[in-house]
mmCIF file of C-alpha atoms and ligand atoms in Angstrom:
data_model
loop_
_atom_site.group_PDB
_atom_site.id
_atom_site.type_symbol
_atom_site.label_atom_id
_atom_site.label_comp_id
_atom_site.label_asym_id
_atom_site.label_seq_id
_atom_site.Cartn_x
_atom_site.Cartn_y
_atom_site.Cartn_z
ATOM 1 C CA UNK A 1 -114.825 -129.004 -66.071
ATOM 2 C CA UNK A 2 -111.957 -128.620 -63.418
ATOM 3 C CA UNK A 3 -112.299 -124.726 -62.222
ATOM 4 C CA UNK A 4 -109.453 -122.254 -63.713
ATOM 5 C CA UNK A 5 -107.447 -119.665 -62.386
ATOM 6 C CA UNK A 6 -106.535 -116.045 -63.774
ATOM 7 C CA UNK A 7 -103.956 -114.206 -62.092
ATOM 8 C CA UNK A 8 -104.601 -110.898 -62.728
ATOM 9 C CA UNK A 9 -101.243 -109.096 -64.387
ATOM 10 C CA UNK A 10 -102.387 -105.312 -62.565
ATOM 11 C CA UNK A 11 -100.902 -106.715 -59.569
ATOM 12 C CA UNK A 12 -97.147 -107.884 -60.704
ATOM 13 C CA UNK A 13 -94.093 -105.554 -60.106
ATOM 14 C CA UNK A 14 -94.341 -104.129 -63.526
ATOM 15 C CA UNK A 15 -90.179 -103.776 -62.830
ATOM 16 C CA UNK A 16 -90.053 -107.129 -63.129
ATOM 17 C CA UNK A 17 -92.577 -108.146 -65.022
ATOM 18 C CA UNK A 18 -90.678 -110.562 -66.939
ATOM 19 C CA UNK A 19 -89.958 -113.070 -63.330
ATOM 20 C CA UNK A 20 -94.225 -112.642 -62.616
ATOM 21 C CA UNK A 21 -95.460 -113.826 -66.032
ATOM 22 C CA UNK A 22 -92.582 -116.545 -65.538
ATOM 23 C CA UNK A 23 -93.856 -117.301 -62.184
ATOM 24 C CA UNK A 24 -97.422 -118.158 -63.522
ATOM 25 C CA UNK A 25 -96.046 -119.533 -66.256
ATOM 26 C CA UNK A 26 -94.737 -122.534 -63.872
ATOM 27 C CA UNK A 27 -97.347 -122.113 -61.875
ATOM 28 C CA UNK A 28 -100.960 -124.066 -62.053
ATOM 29 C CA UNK A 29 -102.833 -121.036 -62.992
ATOM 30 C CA UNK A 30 -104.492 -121.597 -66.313
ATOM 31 C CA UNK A 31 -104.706 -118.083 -67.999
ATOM 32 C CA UNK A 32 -103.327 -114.476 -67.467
ATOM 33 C CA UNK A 33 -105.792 -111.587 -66.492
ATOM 34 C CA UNK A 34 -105.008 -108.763 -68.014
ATOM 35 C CA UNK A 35 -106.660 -105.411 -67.122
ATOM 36 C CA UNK A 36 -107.134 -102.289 -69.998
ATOM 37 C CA UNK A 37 -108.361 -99.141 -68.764
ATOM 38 C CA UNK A 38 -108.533 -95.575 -70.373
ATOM 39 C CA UNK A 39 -109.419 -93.364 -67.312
ATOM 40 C CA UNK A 40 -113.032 -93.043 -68.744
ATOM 41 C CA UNK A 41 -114.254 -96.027 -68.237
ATOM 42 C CA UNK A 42 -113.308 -96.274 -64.904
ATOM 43 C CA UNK A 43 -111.407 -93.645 -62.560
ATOM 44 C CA UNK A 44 -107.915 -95.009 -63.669
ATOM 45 C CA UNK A 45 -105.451 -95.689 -66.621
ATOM 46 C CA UNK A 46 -103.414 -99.272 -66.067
ATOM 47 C CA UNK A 47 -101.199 -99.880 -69.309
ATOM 48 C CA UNK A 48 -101.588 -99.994 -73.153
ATOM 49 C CA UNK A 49 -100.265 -102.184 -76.161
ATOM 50 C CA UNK A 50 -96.715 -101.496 -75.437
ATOM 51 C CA UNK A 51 -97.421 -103.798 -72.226
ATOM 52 C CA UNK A 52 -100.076 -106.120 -73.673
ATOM 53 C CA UNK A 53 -97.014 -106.854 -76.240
ATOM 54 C CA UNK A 54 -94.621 -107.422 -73.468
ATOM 55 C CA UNK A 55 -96.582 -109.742 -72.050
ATOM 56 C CA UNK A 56 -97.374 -111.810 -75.026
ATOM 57 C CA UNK A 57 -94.086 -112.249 -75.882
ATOM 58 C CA UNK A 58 -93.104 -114.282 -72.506
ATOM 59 C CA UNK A 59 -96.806 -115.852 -71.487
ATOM 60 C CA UNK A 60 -97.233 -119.271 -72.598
ATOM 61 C CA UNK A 61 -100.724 -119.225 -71.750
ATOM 62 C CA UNK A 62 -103.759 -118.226 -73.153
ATOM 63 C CA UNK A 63 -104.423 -114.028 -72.385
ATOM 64 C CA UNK A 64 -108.094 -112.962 -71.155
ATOM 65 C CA UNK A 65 -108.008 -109.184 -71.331
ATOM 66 C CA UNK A 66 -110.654 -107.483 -69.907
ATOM 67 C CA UNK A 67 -111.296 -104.555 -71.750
ATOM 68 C CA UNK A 68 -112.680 -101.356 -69.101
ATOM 69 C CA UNK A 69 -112.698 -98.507 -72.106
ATOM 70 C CA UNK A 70 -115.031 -96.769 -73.988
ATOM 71 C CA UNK A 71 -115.720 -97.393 -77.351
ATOM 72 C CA UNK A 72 -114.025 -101.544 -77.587
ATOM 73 C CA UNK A 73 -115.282 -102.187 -80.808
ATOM 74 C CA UNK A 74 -112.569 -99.452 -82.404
ATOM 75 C CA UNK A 75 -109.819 -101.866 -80.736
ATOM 76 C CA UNK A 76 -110.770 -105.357 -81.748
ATOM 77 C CA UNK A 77 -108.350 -106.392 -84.202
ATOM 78 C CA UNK A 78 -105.749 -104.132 -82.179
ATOM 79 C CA UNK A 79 -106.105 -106.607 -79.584
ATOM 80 C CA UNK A 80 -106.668 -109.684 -81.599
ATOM 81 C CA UNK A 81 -103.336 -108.750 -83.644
ATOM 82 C CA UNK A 82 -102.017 -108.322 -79.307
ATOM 83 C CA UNK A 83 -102.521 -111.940 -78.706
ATOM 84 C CA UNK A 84 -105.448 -112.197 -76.963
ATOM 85 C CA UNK A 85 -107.672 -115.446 -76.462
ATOM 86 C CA UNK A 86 -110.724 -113.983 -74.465
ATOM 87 C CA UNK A 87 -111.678 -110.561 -75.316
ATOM 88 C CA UNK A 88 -114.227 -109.038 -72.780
ATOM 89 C CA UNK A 89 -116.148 -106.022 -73.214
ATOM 90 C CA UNK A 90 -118.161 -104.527 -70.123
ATOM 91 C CA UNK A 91 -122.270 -104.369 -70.789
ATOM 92 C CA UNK A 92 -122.325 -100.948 -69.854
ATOM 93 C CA UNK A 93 -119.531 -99.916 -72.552
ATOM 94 C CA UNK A 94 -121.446 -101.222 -75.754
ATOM 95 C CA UNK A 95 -124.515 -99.671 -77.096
ATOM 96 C CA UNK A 96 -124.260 -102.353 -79.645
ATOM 97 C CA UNK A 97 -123.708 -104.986 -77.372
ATOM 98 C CA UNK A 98 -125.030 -108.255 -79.658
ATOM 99 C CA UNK A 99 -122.685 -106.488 -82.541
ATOM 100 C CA UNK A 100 -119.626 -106.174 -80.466
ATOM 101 C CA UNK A 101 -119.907 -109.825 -79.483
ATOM 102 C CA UNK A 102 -120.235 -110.913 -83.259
ATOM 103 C CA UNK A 103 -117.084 -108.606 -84.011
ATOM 104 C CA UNK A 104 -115.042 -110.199 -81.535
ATOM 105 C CA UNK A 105 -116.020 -113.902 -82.691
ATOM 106 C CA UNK A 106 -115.397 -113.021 -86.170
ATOM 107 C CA UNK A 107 -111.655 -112.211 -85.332
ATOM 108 C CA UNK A 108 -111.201 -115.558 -83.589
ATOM 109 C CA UNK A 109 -111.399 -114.644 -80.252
ATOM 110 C CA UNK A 110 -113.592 -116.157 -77.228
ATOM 111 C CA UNK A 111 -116.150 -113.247 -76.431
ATOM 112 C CA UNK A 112 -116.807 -112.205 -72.932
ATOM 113 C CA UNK A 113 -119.021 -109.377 -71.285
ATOM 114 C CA UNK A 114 -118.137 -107.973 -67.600
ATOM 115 C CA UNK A 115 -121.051 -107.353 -65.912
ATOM 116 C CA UNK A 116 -120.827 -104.297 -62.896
ATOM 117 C CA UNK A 117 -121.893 -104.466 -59.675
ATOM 118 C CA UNK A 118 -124.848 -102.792 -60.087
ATOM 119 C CA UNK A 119 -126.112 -104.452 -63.522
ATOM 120 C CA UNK A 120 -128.439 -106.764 -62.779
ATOM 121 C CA UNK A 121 -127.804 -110.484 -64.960
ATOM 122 C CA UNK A 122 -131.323 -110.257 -66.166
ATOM 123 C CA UNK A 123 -129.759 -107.696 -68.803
ATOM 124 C CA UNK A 124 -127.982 -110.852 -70.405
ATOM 125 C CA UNK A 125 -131.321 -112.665 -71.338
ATOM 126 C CA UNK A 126 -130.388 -111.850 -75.159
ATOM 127 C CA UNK A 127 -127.134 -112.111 -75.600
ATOM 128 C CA UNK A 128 -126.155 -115.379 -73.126
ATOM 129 C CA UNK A 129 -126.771 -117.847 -76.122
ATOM 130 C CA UNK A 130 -123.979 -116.056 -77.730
ATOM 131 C CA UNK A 131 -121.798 -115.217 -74.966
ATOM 132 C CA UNK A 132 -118.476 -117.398 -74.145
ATOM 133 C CA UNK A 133 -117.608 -116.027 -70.721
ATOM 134 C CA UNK A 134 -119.567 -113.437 -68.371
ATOM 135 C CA UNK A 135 -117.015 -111.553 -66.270
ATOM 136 C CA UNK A 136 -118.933 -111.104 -63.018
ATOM 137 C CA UNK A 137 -117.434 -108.178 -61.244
ATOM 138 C CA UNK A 138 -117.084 -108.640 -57.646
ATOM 139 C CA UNK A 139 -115.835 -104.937 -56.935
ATOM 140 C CA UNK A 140 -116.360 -101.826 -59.175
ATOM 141 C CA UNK A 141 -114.044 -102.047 -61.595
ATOM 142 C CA UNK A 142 -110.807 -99.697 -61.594
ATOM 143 C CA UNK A 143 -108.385 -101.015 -58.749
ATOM 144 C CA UNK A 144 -106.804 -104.081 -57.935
ATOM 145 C CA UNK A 145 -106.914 -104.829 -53.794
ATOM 146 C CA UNK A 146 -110.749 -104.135 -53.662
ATOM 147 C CA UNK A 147 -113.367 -105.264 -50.692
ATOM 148 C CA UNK A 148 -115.167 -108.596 -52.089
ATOM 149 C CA UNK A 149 -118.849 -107.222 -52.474
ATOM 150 C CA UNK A 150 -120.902 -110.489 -51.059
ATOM 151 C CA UNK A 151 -124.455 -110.359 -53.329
ATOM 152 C CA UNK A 152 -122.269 -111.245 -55.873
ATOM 153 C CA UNK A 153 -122.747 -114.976 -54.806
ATOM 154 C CA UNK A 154 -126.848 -114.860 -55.447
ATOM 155 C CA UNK A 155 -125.914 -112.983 -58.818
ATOM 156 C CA UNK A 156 -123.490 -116.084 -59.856
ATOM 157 C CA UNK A 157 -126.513 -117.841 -59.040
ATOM 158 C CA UNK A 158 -129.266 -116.151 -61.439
ATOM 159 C CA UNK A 159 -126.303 -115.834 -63.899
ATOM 160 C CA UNK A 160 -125.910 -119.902 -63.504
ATOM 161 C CA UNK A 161 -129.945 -120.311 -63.852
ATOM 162 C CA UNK A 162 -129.693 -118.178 -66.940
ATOM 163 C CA UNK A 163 -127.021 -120.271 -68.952
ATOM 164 C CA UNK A 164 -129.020 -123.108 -67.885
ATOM 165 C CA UNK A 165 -132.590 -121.724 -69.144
ATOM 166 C CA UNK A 166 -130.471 -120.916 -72.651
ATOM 167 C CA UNK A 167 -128.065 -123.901 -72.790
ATOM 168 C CA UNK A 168 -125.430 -121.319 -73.382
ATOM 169 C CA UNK A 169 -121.844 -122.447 -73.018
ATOM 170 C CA UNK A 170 -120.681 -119.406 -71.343
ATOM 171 C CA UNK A 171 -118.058 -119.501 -68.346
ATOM 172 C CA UNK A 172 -118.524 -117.824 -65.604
ATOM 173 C CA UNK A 173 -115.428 -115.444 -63.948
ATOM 174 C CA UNK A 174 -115.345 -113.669 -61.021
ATOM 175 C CA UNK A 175 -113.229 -110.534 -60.937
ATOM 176 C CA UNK A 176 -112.183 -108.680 -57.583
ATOM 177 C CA UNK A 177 -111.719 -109.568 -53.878
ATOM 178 C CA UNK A 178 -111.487 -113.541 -54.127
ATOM 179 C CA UNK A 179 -109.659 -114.847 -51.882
ATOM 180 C CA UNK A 180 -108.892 -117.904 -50.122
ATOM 181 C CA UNK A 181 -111.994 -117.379 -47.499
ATOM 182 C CA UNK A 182 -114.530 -116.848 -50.245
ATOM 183 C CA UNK A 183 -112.919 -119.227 -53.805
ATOM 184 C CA UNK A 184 -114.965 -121.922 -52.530
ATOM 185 C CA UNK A 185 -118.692 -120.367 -52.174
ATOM 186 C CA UNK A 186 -117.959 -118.931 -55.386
ATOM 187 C CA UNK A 187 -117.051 -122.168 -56.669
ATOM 188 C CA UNK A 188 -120.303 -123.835 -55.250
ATOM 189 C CA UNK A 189 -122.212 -121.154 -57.258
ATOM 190 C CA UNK A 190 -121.107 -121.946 -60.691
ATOM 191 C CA UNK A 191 -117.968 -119.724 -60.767
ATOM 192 C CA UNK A 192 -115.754 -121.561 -63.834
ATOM 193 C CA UNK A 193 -113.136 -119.098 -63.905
ATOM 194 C CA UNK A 194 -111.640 -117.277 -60.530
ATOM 195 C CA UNK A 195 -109.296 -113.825 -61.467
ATOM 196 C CA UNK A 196 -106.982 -113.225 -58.325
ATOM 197 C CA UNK A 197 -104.773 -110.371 -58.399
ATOM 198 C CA UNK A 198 -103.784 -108.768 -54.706
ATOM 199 C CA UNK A 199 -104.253 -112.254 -53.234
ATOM 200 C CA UNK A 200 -101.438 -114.431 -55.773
ATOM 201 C CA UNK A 201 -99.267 -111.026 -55.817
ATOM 202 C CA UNK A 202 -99.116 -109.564 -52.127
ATOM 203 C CA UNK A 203 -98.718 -113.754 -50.841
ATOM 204 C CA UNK A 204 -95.151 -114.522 -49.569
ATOM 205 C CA UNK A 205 -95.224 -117.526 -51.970
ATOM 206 C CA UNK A 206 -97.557 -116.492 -54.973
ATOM 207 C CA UNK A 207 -97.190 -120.188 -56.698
ATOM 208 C CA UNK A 208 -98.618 -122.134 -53.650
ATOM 209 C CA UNK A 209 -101.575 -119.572 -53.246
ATOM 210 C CA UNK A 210 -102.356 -120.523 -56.856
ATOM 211 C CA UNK A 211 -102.351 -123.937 -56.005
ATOM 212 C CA UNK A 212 -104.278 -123.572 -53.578
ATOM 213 C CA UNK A 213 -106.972 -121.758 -55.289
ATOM 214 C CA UNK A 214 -106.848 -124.593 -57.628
ATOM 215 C CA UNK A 215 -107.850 -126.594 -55.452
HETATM 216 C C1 LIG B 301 -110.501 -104.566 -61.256
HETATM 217 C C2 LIG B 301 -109.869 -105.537 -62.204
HETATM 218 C C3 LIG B 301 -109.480 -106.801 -61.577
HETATM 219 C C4 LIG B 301 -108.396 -106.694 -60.538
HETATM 220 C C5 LIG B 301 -108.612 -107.802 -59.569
HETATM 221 O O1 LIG B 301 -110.980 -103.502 -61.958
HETATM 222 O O2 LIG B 301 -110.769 -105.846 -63.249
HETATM 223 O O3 LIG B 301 -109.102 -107.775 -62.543
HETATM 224 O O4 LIG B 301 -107.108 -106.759 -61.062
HETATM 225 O O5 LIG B 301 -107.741 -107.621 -58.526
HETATM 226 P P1 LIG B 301 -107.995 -108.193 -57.076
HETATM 227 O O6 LIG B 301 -108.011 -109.688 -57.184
HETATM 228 O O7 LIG B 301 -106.835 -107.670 -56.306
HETATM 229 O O8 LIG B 301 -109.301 -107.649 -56.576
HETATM 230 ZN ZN1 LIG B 302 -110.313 -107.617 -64.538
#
């Protein structure tokens, strides 16, 4: 399967948010990243349903929001009924984690975990079989514009191994710090899915850079 790319939507001039979600609509990128935090979670708030529904209405392709809150399994159908395609929860969210995967399958979505930095993939040996798409975070979670952090290649690795050892189906995604110097290791490792945010958004020509992360 040809690699895909996920702009991620916390780095668009939310002024004009309207021209960036047309811009990747035209664009080869495959999905739209979208990033929910509650300031709990993580040490910052991004945006709520108002935006996710704003977005929905102009994106004509599939939505992966990645869910950094407390508690996900109380918002579910809230974002199923949002529009979204892959729903990720983060591992160290869910007490329940095997239950909040089943929830968000039985609403129709693709279910995804984020892993943190420091959560070792050996955590996943229960749940892979079940698990559509691991969100390997490549910086701790909370801010767009973050320093790649580099073991994250060997843990693409083991996650790879893993899927492998279960024949799950799961993607892998990378989230935070790629850029065009480190796409392609990433790629080599068994990345499927590659979230950009600072590097489409602060590039003088956003739809080439996605191009040539496609690449
Ligand atoms: C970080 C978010 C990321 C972020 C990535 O908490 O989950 O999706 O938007 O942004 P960049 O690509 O700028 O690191
Ligand atoms: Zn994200």
């Amino acid at each position: 399967m040809p690699h895909l790319i996920a702009p991620s939507i916390l780095s668009a001039d939310f002024a004009n948010l309207e021209r960036d979600i047309n811009m990747i609509n035209e664009s080869e990128a495959d999905w739209f990243h979208v990033d929910i935090m509650d300031g709990v979670f993580v040490p910052n708030i991004s945006f709520g349903f108002p935006v996710l529904k704003a977005i929905q209405k102009h994106a004509k392709k599939p939505l992966d929001v990645h869910l950094m809150i407390v508690d996900p399994d109380r918002y579910v159908t809230a974002f199923k009924d949002a529009g979204a395609h892959v729903l990720s929860v983060h591992l160290e969210a869910c007490t329940h984690l095997h239950r909040s995967i089943q929830n968000i399958k039985s609403h129709g979505m693709k279910a995804g975990v984020a892993i943190n930095p420091h959560s070792s993939i050996s955590l996943l040996e229960n749940t892979i079989a079940d698990i559509d798409l691991v969100c390997v975070m490549s910086v701790n979670p909370g801010f767009g514009g973050q320093k790649f952090i580099q073991n994250t290649y060997q843990k693409v690795k083991d996650l790879k191994a893993l899927i492998q050892k279960h024949n799950s189906s799961a993607l892998i995604e990378i989230d935070g710090g790629v850029d065009l110097n480190n796409y392609k290791q990433l790629l080599e490792c068994g990345a499927d899915v590659l979230v950009a945010g600072n590097t489409v958004f602060s590039s003088t020509n956003p739809k080439a850079t996605i191009q040539a992360l496609k690449k």
